[in-house]
PDB file of C-alpha atoms and ligand atoms in Angstrom:
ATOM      1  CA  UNK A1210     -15.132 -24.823 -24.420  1.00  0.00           C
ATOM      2  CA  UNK A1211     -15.676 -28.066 -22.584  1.00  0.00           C
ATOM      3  CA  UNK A1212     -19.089 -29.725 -23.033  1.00  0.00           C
ATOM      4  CA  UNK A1213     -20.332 -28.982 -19.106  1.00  0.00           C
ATOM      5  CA  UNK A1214     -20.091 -25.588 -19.918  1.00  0.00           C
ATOM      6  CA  UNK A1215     -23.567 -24.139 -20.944  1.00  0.00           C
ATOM      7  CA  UNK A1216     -23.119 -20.355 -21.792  1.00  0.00           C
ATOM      8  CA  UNK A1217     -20.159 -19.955 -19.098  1.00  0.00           C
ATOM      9  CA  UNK A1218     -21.867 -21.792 -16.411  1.00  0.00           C
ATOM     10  CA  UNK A1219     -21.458 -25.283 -15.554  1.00  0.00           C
ATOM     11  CA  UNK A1220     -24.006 -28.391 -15.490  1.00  0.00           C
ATOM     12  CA  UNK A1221     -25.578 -28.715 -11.900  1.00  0.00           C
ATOM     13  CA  UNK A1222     -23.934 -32.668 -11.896  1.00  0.00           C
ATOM     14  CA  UNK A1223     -20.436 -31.299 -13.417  1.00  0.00           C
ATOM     15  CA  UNK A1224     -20.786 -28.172 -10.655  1.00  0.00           C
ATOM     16  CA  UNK A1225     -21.776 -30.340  -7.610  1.00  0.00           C
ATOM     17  CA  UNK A1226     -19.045 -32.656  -8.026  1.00  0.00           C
ATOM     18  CA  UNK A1227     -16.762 -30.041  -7.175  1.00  0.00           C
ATOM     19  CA  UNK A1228     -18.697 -27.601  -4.806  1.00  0.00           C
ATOM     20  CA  UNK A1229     -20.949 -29.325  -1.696  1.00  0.00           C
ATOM     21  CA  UNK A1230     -24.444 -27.405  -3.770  1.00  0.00           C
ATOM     22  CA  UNK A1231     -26.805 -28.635  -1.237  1.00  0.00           C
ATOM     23  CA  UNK A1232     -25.130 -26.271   1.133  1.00  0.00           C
ATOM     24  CA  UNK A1233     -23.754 -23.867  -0.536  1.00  0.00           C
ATOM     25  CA  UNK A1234     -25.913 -23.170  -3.914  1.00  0.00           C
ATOM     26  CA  UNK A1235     -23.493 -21.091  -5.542  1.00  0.00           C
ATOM     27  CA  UNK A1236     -25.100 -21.540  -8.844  1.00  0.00           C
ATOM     28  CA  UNK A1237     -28.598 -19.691  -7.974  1.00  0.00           C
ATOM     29  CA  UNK A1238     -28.447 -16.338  -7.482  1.00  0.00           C
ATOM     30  CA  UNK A1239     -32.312 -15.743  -5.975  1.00  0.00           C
ATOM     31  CA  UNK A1240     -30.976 -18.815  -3.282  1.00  0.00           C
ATOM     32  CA  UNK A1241     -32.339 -17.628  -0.123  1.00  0.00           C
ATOM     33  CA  UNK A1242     -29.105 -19.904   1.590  1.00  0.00           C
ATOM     34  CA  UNK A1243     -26.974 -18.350  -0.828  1.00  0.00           C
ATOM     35  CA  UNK A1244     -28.078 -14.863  -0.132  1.00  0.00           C
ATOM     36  CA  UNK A1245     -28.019 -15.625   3.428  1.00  0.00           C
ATOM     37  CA  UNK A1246     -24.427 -16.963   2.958  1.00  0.00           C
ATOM     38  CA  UNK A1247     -23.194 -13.855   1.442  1.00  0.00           C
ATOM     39  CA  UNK A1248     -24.490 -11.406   3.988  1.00  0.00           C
ATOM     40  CA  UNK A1249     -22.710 -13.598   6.790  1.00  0.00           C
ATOM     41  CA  UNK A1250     -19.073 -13.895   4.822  1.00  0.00           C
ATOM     42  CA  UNK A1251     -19.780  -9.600   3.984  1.00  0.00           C
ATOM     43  CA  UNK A1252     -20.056  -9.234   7.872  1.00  0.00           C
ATOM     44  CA  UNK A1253     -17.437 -11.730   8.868  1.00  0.00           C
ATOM     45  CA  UNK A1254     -14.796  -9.772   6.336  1.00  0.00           C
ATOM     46  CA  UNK A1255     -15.639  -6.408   7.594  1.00  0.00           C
ATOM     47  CA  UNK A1256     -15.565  -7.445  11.544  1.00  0.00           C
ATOM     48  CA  UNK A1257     -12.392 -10.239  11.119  1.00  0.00           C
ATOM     49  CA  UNK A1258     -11.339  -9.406   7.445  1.00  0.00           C
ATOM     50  CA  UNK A1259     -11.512 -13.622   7.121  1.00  0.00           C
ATOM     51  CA  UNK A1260     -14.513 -15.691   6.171  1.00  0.00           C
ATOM     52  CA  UNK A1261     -14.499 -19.447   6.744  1.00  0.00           C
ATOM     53  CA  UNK A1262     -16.988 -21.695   4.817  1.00  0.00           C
ATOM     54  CA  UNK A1263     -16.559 -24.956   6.570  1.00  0.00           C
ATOM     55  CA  UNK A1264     -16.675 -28.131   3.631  1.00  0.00           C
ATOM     56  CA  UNK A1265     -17.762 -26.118   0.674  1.00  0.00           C
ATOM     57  CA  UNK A1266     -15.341 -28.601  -1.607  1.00  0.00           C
ATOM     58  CA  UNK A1267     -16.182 -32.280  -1.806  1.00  0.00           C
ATOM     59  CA  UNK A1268     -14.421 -34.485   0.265  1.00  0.00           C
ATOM     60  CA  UNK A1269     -13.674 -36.535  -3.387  1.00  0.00           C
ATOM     61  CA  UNK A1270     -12.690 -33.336  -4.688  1.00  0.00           C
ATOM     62  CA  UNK A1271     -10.138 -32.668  -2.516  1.00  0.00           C
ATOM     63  CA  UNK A1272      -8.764 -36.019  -2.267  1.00  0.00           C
ATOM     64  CA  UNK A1273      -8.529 -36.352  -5.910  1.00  0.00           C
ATOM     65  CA  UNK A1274      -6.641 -32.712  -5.532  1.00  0.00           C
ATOM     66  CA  UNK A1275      -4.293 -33.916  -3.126  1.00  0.00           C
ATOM     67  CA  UNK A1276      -3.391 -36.893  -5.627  1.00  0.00           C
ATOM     68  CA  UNK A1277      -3.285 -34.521  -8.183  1.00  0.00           C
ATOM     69  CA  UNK A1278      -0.512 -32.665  -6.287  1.00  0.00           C
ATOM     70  CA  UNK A1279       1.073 -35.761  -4.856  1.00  0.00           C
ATOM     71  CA  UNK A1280       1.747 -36.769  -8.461  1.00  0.00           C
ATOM     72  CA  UNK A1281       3.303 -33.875  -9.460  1.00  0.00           C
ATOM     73  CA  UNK A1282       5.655 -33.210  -6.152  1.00  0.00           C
ATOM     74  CA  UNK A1283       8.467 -33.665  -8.760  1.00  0.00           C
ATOM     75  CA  UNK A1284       7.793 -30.083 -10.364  1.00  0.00           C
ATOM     76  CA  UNK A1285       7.342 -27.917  -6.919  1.00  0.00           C
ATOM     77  CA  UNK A1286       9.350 -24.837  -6.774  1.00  0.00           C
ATOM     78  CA  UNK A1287      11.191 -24.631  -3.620  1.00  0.00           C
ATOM     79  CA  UNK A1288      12.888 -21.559  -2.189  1.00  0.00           C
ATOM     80  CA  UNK A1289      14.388 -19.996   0.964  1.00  0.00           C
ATOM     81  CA  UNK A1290      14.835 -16.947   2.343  1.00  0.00           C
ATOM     82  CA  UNK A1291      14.913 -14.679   5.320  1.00  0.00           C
ATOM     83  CA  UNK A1292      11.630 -12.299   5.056  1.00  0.00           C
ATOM     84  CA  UNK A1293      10.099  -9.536   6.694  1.00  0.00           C
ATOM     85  CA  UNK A1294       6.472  -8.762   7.021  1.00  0.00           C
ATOM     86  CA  UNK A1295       6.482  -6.986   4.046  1.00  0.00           C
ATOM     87  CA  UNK A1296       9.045  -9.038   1.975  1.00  0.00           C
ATOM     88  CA  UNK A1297      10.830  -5.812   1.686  1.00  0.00           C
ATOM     89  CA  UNK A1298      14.818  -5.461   1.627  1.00  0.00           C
ATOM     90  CA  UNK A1299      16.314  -4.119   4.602  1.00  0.00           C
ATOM     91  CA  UNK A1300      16.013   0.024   5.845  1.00  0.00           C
ATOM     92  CA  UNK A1301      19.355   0.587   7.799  1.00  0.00           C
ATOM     93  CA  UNK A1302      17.899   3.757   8.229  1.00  0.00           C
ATOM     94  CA  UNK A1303      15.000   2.749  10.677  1.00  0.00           C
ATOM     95  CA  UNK A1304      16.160   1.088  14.095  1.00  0.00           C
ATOM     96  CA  UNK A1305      17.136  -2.477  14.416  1.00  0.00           C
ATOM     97  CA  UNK A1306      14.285  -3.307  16.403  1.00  0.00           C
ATOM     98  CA  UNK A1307      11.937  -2.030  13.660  1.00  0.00           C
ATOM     99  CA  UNK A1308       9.647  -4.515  11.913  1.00  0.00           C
ATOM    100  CA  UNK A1309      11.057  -3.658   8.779  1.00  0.00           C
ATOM    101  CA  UNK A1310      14.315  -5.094  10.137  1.00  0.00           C
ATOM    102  CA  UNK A1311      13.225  -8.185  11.299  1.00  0.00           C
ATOM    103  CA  UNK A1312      13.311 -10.805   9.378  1.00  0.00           C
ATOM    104  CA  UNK A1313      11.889 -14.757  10.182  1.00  0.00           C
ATOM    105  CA  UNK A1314      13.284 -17.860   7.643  1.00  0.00           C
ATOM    106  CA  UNK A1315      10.817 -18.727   5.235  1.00  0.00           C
ATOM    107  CA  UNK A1316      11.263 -22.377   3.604  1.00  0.00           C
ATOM    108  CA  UNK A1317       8.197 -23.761   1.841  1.00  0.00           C
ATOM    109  CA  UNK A1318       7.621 -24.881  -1.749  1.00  0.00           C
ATOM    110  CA  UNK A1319       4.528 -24.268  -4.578  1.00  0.00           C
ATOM    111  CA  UNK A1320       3.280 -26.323  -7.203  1.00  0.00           C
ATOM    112  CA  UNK A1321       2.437 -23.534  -9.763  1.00  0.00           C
ATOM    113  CA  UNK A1322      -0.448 -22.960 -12.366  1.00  0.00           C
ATOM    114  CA  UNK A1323       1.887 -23.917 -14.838  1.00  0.00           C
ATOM    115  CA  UNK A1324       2.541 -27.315 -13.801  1.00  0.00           C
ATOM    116  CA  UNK A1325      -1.110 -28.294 -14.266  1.00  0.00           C
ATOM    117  CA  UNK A1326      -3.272 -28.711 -17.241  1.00  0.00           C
ATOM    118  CA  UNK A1327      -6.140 -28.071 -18.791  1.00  0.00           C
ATOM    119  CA  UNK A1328      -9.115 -30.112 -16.879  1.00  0.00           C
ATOM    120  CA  UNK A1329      -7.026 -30.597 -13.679  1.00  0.00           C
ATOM    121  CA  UNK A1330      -9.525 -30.017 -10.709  1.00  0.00           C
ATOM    122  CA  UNK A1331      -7.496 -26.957  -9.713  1.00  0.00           C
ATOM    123  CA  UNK A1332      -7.820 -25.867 -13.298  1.00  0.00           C
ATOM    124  CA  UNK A1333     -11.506 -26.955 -13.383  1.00  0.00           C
ATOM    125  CA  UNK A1334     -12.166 -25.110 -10.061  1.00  0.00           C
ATOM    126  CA  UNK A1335     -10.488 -22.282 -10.777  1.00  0.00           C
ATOM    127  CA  UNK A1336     -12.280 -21.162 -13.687  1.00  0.00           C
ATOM    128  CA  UNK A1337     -15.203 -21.640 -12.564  1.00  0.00           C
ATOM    129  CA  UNK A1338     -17.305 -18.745 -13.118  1.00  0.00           C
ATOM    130  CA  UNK A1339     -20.305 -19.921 -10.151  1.00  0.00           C
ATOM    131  CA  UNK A1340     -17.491 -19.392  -7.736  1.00  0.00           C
ATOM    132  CA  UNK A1341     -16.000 -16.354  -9.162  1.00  0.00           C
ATOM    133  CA  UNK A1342     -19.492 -14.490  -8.940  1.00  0.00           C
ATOM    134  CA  UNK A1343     -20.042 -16.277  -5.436  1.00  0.00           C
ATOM    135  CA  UNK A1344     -17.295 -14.399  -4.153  1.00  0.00           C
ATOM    136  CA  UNK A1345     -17.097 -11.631  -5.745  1.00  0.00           C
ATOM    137  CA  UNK A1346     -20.590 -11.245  -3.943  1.00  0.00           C
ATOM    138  CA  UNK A1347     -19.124 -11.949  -0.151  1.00  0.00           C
ATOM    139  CA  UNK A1348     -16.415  -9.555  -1.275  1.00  0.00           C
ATOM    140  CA  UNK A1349     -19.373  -6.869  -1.943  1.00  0.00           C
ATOM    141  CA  UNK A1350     -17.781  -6.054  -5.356  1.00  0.00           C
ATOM    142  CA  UNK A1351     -19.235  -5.634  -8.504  1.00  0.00           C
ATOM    143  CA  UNK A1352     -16.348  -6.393 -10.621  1.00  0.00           C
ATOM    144  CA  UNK A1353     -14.277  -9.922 -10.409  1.00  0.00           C
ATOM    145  CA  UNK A1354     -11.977 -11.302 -12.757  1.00  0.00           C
ATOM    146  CA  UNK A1355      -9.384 -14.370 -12.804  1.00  0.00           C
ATOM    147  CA  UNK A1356      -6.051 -13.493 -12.093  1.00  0.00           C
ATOM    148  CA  UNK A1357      -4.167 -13.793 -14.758  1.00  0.00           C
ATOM    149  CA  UNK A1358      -1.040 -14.805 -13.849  1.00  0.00           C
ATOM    150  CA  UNK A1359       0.512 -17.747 -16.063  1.00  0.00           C
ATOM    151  CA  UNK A1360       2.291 -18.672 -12.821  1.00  0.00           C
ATOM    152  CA  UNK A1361       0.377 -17.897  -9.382  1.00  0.00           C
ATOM    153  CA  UNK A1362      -3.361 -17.484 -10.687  1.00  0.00           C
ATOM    154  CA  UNK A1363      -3.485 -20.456  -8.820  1.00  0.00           C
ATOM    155  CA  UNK A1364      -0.831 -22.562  -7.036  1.00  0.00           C
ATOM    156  CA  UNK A1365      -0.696 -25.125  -4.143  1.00  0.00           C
ATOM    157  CA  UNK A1366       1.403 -24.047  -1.136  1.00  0.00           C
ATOM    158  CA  UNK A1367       3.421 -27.040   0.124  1.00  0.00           C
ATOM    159  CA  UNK A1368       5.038 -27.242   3.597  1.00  0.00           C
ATOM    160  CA  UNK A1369       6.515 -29.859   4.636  1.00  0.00           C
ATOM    161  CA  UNK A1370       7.791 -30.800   8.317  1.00  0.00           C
ATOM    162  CA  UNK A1371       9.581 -27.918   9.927  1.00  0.00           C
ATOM    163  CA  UNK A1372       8.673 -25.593   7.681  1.00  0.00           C
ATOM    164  CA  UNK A1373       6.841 -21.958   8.563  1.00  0.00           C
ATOM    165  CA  UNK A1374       5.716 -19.133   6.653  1.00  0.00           C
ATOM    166  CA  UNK A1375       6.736 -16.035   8.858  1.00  0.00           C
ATOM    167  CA  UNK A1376       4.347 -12.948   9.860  1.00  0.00           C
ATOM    168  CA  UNK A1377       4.081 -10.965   6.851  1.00  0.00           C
ATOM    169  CA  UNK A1378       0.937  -8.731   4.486  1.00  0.00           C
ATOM    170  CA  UNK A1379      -0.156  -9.794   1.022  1.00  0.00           C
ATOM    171  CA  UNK A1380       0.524  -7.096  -1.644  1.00  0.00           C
ATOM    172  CA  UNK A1381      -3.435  -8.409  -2.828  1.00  0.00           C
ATOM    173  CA  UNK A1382      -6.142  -7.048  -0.951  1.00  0.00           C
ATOM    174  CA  UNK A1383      -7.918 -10.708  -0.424  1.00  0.00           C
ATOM    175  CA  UNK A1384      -6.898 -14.554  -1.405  1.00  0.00           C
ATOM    176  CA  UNK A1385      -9.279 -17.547  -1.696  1.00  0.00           C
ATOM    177  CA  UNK A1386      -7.639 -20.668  -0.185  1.00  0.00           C
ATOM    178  CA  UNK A1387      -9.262 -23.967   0.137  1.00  0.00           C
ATOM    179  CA  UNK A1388      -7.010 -26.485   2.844  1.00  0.00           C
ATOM    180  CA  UNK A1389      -6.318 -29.372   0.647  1.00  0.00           C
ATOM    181  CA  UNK A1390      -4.052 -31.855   2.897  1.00  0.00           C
ATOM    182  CA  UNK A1391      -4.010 -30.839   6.795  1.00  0.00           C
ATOM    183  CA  UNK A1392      -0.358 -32.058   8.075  1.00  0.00           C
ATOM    184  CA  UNK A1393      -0.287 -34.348  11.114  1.00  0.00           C
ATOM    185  CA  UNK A1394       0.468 -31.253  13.065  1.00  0.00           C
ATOM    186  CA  UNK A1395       1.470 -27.669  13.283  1.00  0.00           C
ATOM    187  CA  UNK A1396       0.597 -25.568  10.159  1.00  0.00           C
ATOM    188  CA  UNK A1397      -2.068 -23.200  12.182  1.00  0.00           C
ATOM    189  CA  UNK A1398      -3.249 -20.121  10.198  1.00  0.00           C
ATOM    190  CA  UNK A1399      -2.930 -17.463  12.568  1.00  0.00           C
ATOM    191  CA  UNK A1400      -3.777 -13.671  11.652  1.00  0.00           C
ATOM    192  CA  UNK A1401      -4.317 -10.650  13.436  1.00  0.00           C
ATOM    193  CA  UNK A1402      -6.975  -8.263  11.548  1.00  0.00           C
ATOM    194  CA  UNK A1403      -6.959  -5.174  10.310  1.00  0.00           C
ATOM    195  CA  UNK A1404      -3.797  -4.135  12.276  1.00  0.00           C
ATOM    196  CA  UNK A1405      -3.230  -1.579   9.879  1.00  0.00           C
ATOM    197  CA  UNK A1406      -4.752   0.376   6.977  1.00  0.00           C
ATOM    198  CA  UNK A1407      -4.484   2.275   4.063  1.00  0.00           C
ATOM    199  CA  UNK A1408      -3.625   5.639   6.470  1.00  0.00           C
ATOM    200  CA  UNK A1409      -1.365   3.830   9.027  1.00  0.00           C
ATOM    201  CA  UNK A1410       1.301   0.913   8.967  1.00  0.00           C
ATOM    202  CA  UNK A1411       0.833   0.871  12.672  1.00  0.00           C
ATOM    203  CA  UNK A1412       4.470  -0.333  13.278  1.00  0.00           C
ATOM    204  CA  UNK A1413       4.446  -0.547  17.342  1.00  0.00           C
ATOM    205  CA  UNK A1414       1.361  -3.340  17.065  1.00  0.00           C
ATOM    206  CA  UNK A1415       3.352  -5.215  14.347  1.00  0.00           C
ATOM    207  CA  UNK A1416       6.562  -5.385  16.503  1.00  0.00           C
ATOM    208  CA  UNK A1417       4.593  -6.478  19.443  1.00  0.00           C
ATOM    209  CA  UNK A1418       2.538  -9.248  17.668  1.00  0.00           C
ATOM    210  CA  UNK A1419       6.737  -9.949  16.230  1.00  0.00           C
ATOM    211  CA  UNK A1420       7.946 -10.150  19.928  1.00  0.00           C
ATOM    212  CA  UNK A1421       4.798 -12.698  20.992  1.00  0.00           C
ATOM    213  CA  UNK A1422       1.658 -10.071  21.768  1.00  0.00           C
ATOM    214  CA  UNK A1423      -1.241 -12.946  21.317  1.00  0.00           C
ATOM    215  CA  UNK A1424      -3.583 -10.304  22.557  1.00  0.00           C
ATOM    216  CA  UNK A1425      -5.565 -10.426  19.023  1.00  0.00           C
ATOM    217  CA  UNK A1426      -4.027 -13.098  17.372  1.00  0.00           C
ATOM    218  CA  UNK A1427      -6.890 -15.202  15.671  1.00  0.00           C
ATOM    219  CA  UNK A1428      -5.686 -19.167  14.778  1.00  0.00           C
ATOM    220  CA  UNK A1429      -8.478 -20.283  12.202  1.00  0.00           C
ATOM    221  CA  UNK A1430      -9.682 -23.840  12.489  1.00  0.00           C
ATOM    222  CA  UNK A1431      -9.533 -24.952   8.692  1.00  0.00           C
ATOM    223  CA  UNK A1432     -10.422 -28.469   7.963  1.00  0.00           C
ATOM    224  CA  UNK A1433      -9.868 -30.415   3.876  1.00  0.00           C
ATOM    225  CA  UNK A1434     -12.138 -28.720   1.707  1.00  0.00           C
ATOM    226  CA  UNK A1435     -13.002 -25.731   3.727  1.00  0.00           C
ATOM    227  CA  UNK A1436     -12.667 -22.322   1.985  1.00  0.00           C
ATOM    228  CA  UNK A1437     -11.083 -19.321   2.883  1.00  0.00           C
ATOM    229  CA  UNK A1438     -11.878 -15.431   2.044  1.00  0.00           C
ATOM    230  CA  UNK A1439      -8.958 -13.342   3.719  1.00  0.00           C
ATOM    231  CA  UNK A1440      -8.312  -9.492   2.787  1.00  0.00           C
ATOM    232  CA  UNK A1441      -4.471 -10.348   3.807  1.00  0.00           C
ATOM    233  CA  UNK A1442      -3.047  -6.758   3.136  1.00  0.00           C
ATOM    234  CA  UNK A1443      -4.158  -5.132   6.186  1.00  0.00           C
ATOM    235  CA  UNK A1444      -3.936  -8.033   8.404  1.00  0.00           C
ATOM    236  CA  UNK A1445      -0.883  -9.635   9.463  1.00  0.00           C
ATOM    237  CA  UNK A1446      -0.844 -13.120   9.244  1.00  0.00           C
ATOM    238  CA  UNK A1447       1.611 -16.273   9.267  1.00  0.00           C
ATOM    239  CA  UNK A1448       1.454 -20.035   8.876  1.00  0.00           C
ATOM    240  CA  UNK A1449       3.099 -22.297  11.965  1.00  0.00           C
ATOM    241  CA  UNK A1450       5.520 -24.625  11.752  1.00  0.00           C
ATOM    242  CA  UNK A1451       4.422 -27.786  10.161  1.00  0.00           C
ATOM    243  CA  UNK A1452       5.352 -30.897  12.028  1.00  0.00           C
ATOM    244  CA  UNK A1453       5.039 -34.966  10.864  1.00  0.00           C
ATOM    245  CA  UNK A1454       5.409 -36.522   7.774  1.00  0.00           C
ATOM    246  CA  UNK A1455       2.246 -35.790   5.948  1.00  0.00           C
ATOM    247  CA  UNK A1456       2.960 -32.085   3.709  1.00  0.00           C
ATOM    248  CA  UNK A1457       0.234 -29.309   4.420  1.00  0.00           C
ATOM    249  CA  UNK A1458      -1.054 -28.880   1.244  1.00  0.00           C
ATOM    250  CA  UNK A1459      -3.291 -25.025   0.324  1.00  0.00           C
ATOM    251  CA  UNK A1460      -4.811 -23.822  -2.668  1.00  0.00           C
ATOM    252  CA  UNK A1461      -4.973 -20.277  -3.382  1.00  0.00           C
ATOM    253  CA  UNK A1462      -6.771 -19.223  -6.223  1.00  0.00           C
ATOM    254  CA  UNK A1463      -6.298 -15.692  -7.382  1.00  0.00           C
ATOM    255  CA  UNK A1464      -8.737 -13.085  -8.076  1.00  0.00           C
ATOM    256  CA  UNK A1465      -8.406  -9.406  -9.033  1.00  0.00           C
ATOM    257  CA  UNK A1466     -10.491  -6.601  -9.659  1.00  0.00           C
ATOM    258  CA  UNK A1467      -8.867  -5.444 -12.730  1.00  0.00           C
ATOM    259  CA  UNK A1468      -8.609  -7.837 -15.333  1.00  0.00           C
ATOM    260  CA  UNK A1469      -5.766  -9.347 -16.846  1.00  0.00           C
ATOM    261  CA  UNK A1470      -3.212  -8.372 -13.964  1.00  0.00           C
ATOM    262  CA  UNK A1471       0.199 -10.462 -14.011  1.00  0.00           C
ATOM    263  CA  UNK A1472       2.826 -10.016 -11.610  1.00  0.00           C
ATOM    264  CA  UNK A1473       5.980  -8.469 -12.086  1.00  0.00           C
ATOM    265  CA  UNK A1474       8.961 -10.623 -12.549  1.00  0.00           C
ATOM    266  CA  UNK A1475      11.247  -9.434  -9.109  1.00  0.00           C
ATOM    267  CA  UNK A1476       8.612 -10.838  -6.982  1.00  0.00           C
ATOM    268  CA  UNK A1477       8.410 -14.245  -8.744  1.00  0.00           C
ATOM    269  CA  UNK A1478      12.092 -15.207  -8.632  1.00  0.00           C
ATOM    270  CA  UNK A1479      11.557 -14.249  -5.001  1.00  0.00           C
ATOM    271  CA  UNK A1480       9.207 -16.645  -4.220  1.00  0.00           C
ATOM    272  CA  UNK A1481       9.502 -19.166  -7.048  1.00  0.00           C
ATOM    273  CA  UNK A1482      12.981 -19.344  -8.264  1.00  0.00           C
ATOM    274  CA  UNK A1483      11.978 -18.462 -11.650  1.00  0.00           C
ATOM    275  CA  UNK A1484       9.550 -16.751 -14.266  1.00  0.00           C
ATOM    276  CA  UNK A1485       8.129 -16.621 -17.213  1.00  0.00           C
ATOM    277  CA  UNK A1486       8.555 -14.124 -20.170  1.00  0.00           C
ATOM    278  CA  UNK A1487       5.264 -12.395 -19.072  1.00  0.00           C
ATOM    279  CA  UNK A1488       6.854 -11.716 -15.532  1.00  0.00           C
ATOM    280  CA  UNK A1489       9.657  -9.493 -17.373  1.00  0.00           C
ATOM    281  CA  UNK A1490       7.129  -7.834 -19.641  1.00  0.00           C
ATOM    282  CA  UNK A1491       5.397  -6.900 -16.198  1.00  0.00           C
ATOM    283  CA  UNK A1492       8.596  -5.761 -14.655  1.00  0.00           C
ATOM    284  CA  UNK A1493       8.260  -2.527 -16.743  1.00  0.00           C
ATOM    285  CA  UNK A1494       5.012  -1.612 -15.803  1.00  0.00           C
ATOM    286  CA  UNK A1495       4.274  -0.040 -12.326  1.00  0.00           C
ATOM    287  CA  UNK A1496       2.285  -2.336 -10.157  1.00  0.00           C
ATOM    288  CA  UNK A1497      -1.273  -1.188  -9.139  1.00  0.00           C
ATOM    289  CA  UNK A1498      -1.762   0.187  -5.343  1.00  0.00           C
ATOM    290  CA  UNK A1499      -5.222   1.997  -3.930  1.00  0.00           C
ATOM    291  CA  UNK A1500      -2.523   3.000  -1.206  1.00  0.00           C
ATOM    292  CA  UNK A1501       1.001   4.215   0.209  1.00  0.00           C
ATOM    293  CA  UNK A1502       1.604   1.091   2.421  1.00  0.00           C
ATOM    294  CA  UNK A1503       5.087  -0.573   2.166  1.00  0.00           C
ATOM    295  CA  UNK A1504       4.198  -3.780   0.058  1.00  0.00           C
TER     296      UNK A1504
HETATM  297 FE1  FE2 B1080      -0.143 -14.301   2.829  1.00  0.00          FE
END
C-alpha cells in the first residue's frame, strides 16, 4: 500500500492532482455537486447510453499521461484486420449484404496494462477506488470492481494518421475512456444509441447506419482530459479516420460487475497479437453474457 492511501481512499492533495475535485468531488459522497453529477450522467446513459464529463482529469495529468505513453511507443501492440460490427467470422449463410458480412479495415495499435508499472498515472488512476465508486454510482449499480485483466484492464488506444476503428459493439456493457492526446484531425467518436438490445440485433438499422444513414448518428465532442461513460454493447459506434502527425491517444479503463473477470485468450491475439498465460486459462471457461446477442 502506497502512503496516500488512507484505508483505500486517497489523500485529498494526492486525489486532486489527478481528478479536477473542485468540480467534480468524487471523494464526498453527501456532495450536493456530486450527487447532482450522478443524477445527470444516470439520465444522460439511459436517454444517449454516453455520458460526457467535460475536464474531469487535470490538464498536468494528462500531459504527464501522454509523456508517459510517448515514452513507451516502443512496446505498442499493433495489429490489422478486416472486422465486422461484431468482430465475428464470416456467416456465408446470411446474404452478402448482411452486416455480419461486411467487414471495414481496422489498423490501430494499444499500449497495454502490462507495459506500465506500478505508480504510472494510468496505474495510479486506475485503481483508484474514488473513481470506481463515482461511477459505479452514474452507472446506478451497486456492485463495481476493477477489471482484472493483466492485459486490457486498462490500455491506451493509439491511432495514428489514416487509421480508423470501423462500426462495431463492445462485448462489455459500458467502458470509461478519458481522451488523452486529440490528433490534429479526424478521430471523431461517433455512435448511434441503443440501436439494438438484449431482444433484437436490429440488423436493417445497422446496415443502413453501414451504407451512410446519419439520421441518429451522434459525433461526441471530447476534449484532453474529458471522461467518457459509454454502455457500447447496444450502441454501435466507430472512431474516424485520424489525420496529421500528432497520434490520438484514449484511455480506457475497465470495469466489471463481477469481480476478477479476465478475457479469454482468442479475443486477445485478435486485437493484440499476443497473450498472456491467464488468457489461455480463460479460454476454457465460457465467457459471461446477460444476453443472446452475437458478440
Ligand atoms: Fe468499442
Amino acid at each position: 500500500m502506497t502512503t496516500e492511501l488512507i484505508h483505500g481512499t486517497h489523500s485529498k492533495e494526492s486525489l486532486g492532482a489527478l481528478i479536477d475535485l473542485t468540480r467534480y468531488p468524487i471523494d464526498d459522497s453527501n456532495h450536493p455537486v456530486r450527487t447532482s453529477i450522478v443524477e445527470s450522467c444516470r439520465r444522460q446513459l439511459v436517454e444517449t447510453g454516453c455520458a460526457r464529463l467535460e475536464c474531469c482529469l487535470n490538464p498536468e495529468a494528462v500531459l504527464a499521461m501522454a509523456n508517459e505513453v510517448d515514452e513507451r511507443l516502443a512496446l505498442v501492440d499493433r495489429t490489422a484486420d478486416w472486422q465486422n460490427p461484431y468482430l465475428s467470422d464470416d456467416d456465408e449463410s446470411l446474404p452478402s449484404d448482411h452486416p455480419v458480412r461486411r467487414f471495414h479495415y481496422r489498423k490501430n495499435a494499444f499500449l497495454c496494462r502490462d507495459r506500465f508499472v506500478e505508480g504510472d498515472l494510468m496505474d495510479r488512476i486506475f485503481l483508484l477506488m474514488e473513481l470506481l465508486k463515482f461511477v459505479r454510482d452514474c452507472l446506478g449499480l451497486t456492485q463495481l470492481y476493477h477489471y482484472a485483466d493483466p492485459m486490457s484492464g486498462y490500455l491506451i488506444n493509439v491511432q495514428d494518421d489514416g487509421e480508423t476503428f470501423p462500426w462495431h459493439f463492445d462485448t462489455n456493457e459500458f467502458t470509461i475512456s478519458a481522451m488523452v492526446q486529440k490528433p490534429e484531425g479526424g478521430g471523431a467518436f461517433e455512435y448511434v444509441p441503443a440501436i439494438r438490445n438484449s431482444e433484437s440485433e436490429n440488423y436493417d438499422a445497422v446496415a443502413a447506419v453501414m451504407d451512410g444513414e446519419r439520421g441518429n448518428v451522434i459525433a461526441l465532442p471530447l476534449e484532453p482530459g474529458d471522461l467518457q461513460i459509454f454502455k457500447g454493447r447496444y450502441s454501435l459506434h466507430r472512431v474516424t479516420e485520424v489525420k496529421g502527425q500528432r497520434p490520438r491517444y484514449t484511455a480506457i479503463f475497465g470495469y466489471s460487475e463481477q469481480p476478477g473477470v479476465i478475457s479469454n485468450a482468442s479475443r486477445k491475439l485478435k486485437l493484440f497479437g499476443r497473450c498472456l498465460d491467464a488468457h489461455l486459462e480463460a479460454e476454457t471457461h465460457r465467457p459471461v453474457r446477460a444476453d443472446n446477442l452475437r458478440d
